[in-house]
PDB file of C-alpha atoms in Angstrom:
ATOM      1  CA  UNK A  22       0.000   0.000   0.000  1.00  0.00           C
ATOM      2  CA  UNK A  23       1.464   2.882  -0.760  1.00  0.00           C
ATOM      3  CA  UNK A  24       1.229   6.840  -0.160  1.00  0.00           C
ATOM      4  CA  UNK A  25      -1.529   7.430  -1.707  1.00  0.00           C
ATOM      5  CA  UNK A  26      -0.249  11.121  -1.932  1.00  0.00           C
ATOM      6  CA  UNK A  27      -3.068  13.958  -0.527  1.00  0.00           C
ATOM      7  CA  UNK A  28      -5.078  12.392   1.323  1.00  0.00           C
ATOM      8  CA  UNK A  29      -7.837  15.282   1.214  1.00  0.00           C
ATOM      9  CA  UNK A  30     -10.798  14.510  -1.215  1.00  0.00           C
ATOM     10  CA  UNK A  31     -11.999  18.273  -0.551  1.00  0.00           C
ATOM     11  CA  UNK A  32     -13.323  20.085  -3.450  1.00  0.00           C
ATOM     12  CA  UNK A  33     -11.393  23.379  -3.524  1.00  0.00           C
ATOM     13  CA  UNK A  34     -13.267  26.074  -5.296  1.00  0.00           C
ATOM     14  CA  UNK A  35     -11.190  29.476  -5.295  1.00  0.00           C
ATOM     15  CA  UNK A  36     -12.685  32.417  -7.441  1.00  0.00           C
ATOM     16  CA  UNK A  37     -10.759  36.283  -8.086  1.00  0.00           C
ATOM     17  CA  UNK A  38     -13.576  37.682  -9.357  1.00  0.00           C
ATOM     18  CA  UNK A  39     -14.293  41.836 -10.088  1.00  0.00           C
ATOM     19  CA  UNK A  40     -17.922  40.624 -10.182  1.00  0.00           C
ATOM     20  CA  UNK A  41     -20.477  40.075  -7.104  1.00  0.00           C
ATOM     21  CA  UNK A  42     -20.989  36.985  -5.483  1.00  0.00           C
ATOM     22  CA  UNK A  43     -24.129  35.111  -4.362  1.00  0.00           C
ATOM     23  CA  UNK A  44     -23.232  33.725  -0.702  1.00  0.00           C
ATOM     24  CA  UNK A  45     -26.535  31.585  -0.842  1.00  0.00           C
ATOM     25  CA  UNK A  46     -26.088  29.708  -3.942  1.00  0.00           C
ATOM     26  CA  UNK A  47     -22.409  29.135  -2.673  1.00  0.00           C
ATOM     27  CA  UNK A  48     -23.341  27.862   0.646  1.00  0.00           C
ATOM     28  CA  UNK A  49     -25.764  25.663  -1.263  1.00  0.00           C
ATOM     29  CA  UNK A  50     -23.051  24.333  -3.393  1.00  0.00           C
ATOM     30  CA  UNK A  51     -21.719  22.645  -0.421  1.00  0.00           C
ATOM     31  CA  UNK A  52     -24.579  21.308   0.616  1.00  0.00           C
ATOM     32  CA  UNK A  53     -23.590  17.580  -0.599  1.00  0.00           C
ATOM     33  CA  UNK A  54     -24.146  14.629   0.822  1.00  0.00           C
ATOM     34  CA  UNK A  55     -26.154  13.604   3.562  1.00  0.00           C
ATOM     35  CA  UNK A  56     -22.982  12.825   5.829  1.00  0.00           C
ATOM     36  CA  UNK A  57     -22.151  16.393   5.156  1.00  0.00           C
ATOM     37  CA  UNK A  58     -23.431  17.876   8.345  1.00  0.00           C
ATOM     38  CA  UNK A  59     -21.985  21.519   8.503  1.00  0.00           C
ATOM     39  CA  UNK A  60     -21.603  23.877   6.616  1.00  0.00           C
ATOM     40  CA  UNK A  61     -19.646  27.052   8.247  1.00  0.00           C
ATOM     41  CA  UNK A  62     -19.365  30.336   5.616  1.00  0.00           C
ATOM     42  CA  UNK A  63     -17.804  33.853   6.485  1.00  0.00           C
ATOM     43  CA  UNK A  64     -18.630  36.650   4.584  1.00  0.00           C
ATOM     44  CA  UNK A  65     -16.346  39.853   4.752  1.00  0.00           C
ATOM     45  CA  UNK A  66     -17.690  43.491   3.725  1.00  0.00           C
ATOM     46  CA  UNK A  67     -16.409  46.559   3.011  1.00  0.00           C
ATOM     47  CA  UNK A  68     -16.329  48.821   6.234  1.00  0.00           C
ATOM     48  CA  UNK A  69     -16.859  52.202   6.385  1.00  0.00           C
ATOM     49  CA  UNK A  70     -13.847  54.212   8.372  1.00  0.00           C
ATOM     50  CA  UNK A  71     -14.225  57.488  10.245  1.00  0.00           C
ATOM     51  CA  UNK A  72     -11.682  59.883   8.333  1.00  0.00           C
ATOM     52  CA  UNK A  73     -10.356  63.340  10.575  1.00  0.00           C
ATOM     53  CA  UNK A  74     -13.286  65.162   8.985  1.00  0.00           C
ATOM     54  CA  UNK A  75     -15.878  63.100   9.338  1.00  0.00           C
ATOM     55  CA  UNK A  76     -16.315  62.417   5.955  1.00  0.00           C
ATOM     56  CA  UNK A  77     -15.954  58.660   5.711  1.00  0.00           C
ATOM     57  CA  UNK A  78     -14.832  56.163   3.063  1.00  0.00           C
ATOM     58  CA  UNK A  79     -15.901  56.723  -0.451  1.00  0.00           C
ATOM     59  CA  UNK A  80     -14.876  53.464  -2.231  1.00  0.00           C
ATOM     60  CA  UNK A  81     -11.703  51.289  -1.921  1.00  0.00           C
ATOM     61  CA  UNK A  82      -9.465  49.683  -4.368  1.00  0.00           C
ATOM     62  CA  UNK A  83      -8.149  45.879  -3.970  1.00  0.00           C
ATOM     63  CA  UNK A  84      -5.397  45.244  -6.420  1.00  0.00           C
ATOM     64  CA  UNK A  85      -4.342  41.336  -7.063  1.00  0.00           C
ATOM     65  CA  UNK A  86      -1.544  40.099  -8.662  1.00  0.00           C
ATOM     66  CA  UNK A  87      -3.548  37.847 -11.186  1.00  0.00           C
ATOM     67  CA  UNK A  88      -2.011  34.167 -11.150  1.00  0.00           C
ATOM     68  CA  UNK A  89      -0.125  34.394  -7.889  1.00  0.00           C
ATOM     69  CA  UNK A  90      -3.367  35.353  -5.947  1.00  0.00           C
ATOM     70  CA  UNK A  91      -5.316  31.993  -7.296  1.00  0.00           C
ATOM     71  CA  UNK A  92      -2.455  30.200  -6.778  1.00  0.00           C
ATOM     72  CA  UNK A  93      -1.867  31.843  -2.936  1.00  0.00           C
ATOM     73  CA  UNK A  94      -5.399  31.256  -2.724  1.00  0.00           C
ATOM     74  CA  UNK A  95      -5.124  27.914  -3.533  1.00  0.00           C
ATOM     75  CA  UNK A  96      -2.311  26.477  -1.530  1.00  0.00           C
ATOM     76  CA  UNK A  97      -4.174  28.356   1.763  1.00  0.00           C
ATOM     77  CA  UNK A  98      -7.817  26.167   0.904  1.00  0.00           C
ATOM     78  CA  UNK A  99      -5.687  22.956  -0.035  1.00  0.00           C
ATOM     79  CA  UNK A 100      -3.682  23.651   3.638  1.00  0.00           C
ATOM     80  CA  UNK A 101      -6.813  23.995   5.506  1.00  0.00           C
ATOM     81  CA  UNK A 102      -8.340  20.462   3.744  1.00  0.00           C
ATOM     82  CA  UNK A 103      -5.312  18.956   4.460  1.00  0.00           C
ATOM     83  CA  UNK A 104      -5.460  19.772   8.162  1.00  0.00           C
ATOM     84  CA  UNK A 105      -9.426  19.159   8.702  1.00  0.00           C
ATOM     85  CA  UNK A 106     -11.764  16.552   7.366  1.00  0.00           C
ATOM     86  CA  UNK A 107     -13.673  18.966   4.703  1.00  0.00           C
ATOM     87  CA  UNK A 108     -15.622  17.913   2.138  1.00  0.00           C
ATOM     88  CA  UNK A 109     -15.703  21.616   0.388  1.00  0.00           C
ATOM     89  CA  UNK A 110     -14.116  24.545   0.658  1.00  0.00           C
ATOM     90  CA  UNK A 111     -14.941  27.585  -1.156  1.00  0.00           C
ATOM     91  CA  UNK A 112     -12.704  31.144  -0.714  1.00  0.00           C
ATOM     92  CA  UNK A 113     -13.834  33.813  -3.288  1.00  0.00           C
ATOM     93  CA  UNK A 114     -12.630  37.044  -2.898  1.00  0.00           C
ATOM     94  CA  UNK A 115     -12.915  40.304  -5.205  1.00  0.00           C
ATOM     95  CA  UNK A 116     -10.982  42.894  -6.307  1.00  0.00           C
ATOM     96  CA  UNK A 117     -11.274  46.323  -8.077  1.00  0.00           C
ATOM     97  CA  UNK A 118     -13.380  49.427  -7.127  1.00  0.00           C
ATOM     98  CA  UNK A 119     -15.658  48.940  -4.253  1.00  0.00           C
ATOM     99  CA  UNK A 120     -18.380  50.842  -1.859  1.00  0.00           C
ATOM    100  CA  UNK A 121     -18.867  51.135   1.696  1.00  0.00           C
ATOM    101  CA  UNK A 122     -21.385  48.060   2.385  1.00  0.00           C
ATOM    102  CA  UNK A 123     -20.066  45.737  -0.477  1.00  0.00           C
ATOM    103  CA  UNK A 124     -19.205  42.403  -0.128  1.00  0.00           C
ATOM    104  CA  UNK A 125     -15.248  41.967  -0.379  1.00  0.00           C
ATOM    105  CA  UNK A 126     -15.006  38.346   0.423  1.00  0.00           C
ATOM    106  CA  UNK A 127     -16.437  35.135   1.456  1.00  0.00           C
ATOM    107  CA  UNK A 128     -15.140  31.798   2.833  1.00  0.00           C
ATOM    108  CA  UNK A 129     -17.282  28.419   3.482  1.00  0.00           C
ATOM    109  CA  UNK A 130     -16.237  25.034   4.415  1.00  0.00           C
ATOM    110  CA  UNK A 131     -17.970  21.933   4.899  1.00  0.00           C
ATOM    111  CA  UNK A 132     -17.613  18.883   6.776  1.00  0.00           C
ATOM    112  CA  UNK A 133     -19.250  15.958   8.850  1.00  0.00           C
ATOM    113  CA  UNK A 134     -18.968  17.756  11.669  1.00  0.00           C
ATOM    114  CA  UNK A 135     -18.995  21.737  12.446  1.00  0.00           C
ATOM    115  CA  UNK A 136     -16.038  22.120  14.467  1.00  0.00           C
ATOM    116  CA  UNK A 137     -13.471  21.179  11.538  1.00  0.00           C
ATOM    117  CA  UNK A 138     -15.864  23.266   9.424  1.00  0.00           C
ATOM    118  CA  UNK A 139     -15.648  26.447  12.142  1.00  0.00           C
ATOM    119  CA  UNK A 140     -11.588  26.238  12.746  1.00  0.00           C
ATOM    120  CA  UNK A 141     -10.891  25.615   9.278  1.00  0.00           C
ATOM    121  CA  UNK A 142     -12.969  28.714   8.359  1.00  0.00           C
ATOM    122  CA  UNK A 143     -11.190  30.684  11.111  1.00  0.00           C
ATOM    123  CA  UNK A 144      -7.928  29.368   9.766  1.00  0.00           C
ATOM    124  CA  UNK A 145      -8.556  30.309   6.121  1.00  0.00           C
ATOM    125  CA  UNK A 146      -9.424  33.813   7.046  1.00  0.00           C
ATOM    126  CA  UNK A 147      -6.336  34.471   9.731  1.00  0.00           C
ATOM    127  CA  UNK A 148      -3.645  33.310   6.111  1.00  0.00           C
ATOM    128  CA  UNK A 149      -6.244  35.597   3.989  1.00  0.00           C
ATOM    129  CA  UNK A 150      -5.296  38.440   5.818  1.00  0.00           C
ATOM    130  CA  UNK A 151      -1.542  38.655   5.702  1.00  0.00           C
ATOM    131  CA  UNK A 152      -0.536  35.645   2.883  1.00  0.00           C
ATOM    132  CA  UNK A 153      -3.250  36.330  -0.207  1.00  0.00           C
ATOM    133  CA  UNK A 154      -1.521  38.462  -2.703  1.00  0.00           C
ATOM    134  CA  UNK A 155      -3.927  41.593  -2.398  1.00  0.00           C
ATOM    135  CA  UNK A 156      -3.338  45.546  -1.334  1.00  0.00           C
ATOM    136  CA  UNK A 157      -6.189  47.696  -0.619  1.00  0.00           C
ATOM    137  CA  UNK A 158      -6.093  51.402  -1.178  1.00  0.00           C
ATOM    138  CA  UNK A 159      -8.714  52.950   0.968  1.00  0.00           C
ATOM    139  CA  UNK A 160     -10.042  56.625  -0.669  1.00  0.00           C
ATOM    140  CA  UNK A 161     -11.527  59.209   1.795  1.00  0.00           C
ATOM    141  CA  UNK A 162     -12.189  62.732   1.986  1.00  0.00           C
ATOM    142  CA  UNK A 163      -9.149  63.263   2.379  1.00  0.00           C
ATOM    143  CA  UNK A 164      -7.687  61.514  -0.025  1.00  0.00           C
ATOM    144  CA  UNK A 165      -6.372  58.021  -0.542  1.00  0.00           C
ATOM    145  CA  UNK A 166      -4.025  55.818   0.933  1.00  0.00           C
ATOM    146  CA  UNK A 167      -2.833  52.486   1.057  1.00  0.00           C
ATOM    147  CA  UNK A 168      -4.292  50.215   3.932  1.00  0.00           C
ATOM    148  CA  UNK A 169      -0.960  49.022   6.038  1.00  0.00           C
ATOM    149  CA  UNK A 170      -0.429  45.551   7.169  1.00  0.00           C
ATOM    150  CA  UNK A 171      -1.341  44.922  10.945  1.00  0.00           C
ATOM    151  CA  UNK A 172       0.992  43.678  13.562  1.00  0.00           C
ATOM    152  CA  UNK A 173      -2.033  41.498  14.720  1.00  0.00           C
ATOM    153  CA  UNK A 174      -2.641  40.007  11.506  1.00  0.00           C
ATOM    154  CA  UNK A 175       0.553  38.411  11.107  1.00  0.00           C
ATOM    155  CA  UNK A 176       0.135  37.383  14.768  1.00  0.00           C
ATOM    156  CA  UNK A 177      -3.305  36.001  14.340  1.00  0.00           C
ATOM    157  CA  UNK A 178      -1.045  33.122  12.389  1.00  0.00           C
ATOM    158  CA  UNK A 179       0.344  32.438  15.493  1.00  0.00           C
ATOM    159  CA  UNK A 180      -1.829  29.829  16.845  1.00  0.00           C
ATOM    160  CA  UNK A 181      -1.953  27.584  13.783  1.00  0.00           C
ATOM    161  CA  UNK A 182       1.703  26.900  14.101  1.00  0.00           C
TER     162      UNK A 182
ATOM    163  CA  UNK B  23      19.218  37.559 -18.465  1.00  0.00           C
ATOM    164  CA  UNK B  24      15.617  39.417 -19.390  1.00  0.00           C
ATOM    165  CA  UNK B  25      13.611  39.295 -16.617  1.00  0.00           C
ATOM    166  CA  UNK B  26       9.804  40.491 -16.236  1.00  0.00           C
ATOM    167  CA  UNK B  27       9.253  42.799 -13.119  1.00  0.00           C
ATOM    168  CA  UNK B  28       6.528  43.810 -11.931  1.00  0.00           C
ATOM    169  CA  UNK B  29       5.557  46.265  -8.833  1.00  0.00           C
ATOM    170  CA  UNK B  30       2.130  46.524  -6.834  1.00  0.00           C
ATOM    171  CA  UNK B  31      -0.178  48.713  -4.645  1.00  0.00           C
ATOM    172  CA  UNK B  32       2.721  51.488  -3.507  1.00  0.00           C
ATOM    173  CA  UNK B  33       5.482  50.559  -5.056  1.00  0.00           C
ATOM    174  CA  UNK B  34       3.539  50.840  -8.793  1.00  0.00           C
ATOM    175  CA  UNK B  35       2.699  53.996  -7.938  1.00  0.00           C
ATOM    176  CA  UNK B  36       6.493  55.026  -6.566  1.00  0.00           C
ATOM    177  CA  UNK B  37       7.938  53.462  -9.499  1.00  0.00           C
ATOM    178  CA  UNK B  38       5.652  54.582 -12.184  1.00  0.00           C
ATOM    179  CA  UNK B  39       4.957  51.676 -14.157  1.00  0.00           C
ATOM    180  CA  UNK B  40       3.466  47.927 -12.696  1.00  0.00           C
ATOM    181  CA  UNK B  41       5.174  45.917 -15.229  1.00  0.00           C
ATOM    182  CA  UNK B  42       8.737  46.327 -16.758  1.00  0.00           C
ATOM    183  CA  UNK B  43      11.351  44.186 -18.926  1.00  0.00           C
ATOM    184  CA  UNK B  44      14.755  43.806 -16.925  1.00  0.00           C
ATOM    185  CA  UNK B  45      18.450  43.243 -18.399  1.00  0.00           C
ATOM    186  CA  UNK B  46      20.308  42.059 -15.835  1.00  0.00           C
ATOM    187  CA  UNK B  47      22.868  39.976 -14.192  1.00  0.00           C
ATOM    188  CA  UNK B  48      21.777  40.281 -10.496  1.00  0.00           C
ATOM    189  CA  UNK B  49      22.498  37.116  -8.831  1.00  0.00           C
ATOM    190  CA  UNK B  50      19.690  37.505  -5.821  1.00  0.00           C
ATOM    191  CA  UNK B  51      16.652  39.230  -5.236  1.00  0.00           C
ATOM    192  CA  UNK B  52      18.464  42.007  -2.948  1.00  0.00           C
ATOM    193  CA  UNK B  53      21.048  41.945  -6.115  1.00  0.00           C
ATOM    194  CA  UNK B  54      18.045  43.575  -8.216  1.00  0.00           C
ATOM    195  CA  UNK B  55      16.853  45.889  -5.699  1.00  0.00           C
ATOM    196  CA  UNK B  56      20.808  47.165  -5.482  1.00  0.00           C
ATOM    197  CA  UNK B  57      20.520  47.676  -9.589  1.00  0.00           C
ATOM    198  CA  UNK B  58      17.256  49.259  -9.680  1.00  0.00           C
ATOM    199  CA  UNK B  59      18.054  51.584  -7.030  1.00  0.00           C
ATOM    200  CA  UNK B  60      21.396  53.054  -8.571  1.00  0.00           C
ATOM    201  CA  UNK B  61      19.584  53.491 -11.968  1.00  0.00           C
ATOM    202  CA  UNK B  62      17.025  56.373 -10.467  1.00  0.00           C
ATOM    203  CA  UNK B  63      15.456  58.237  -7.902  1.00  0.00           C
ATOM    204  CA  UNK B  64      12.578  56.556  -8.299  1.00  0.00           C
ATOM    205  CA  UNK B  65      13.824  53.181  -7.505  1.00  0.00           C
ATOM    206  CA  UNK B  66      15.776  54.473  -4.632  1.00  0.00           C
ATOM    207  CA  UNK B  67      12.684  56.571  -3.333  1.00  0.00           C
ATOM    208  CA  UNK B  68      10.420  53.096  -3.961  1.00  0.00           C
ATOM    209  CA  UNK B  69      13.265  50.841  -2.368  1.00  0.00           C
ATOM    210  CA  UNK B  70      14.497  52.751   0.294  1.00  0.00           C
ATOM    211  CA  UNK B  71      13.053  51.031   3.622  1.00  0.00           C
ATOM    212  CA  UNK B  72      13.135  46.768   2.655  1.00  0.00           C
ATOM    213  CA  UNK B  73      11.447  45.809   5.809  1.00  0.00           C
ATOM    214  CA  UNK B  74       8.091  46.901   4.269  1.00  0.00           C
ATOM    215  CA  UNK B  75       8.459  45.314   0.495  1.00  0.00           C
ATOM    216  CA  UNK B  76       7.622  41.837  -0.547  1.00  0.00           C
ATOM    217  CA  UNK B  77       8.790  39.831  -3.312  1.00  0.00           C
ATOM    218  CA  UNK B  78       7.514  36.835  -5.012  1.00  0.00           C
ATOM    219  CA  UNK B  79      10.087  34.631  -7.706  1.00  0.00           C
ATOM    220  CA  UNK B  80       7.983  32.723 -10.080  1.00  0.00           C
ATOM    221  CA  UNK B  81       4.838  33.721  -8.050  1.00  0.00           C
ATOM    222  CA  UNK B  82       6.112  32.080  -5.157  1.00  0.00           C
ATOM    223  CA  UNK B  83       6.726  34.507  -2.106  1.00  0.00           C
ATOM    224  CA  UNK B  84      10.510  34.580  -1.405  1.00  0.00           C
ATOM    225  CA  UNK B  85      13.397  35.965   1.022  1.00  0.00           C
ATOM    226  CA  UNK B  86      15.165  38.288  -1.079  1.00  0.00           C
ATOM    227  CA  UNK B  87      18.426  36.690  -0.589  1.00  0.00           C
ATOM    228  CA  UNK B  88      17.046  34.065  -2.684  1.00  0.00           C
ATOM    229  CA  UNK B  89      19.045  33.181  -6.368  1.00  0.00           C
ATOM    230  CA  UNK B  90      17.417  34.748  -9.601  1.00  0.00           C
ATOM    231  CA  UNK B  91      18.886  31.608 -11.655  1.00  0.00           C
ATOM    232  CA  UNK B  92      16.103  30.328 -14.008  1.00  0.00           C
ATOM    233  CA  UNK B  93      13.570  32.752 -13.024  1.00  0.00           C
ATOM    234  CA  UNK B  94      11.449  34.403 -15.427  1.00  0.00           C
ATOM    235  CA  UNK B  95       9.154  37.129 -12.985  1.00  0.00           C
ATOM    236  CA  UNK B  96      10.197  38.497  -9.577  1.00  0.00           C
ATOM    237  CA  UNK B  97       7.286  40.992  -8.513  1.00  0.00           C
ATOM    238  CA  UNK B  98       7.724  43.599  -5.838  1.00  0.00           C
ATOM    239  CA  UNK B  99       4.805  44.681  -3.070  1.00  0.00           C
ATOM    240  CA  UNK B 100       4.312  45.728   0.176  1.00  0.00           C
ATOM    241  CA  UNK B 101       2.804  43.204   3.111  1.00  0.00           C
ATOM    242  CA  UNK B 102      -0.406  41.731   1.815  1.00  0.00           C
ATOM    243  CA  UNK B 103      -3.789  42.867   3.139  1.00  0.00           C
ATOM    244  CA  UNK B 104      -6.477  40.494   1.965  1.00  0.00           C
ATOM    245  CA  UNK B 105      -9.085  39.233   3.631  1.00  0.00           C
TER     246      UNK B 105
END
């Protein structure tokens, strides 16, 4: 018998996409199987910041580095299946010009059970942060600037090690 | 060798292009950086604190004392803020 190589049998589903997203019909999409009994999805949006004047965000821009971020993307959702028992796992996130109130990103994960399908969500979104290849450039009132990196981000990775 | 460079988010802007054609026989990643910087200001201005820029060989993220042999892309950008 030998290594059979990945073990996972997780269908990985990773979308870059300018467009919307429908977070029903992708939870849905994981909805196979009966054995599959959880199904854990995370949706990020767009908040609004308080600039010195009051005046709030007006849109932000999330650049990608098209190729490298699918493939990022993809080693992150195949690490995750390889560490819980998923049966999906879904990470779409978008780039481009976008409003207060959008939706930015989503994650879901399935599995028998929901805590594999709740840490490996939690775990997807802690790389997403500070390992997919994307820079957002936040435009207010005051004019525009590049969103830095957080210390806590990178520390967030922490307690997956 | 030719090598295709490209620059994100900040550095893009800095640098004034996001995609470039490179001549050159820059052993490492840091090697680059060295040549782009001495060829003008607005290298030097883009380059000139390494503990906030990234770069990626091949679309793989890499230490930049890492070997240019082979490659074909090396891509320069700050930390990454997904998510």
């Amino acid at each position: 018998m030998g290594d059979p190589g990945p073990t996972s049998a997780a269908a990985l589903r990773i979308l870059v996409t300018e467009a919307e997203f429908d977070l029903a019909a992708e939870a849905e999409r994981l909805e196979t199987g009966p054995e599959t009994g959880a199904v854990v999805t995370f949706l990020g949006r767009v908040r609004d910041v308080v600039s010195e004047d009051g005046g709030g965000l007006r849109h932000m821009e999330i650049e990608h580095y098209p190729g490298m971020t699918e493939r990022a993307l993809e080693a992150i959702a195949r690490e995750a299946a390889d560490r819980w028992p998923l049966a999906g796992v879904t990470v779409i996130h978008r780039y481009g010009h976008l409003a207060p109130g959008d939706r930015i990103m989503m994650v879901a994960t399935s599995s028998r059970h929901r805590e594999a399908a709740f840490e490996a969500a939690a775990f997807l979104m802690d790389y997403l942060k500070s390992r997919a290849p994307f820079w957002k450039k936040e435009v207010t009132a005051d004019g525009e600037a590049w969103v830095a990196a957080v210390e806590k981000d990178e520390d967030a990775l922490g307690r997956w090690r | 060798m030719t090598l295709r460079v490209l620059y994100f988010a900040w550095l893009r802007e800095r640098i004034g292009t996001g995609r470039e054609e490179v001549e050159t026989g820059a052993a490492t990643v840091a090697d680059l950086v060295e040549e782009l910087r001495a060829r003008e200001e607005r290298y030097a201005v883009a380059f000139a604190d390494m503990t906030t820029v990234r770069a990626a060989v091949d679309q793989e993220l890499v230490p930049l004392d890492t070997p240019l042999a082979g490659a074909r892309e090396v891509a320069f950008f700050p930390p990454m803020t997904g998510g």
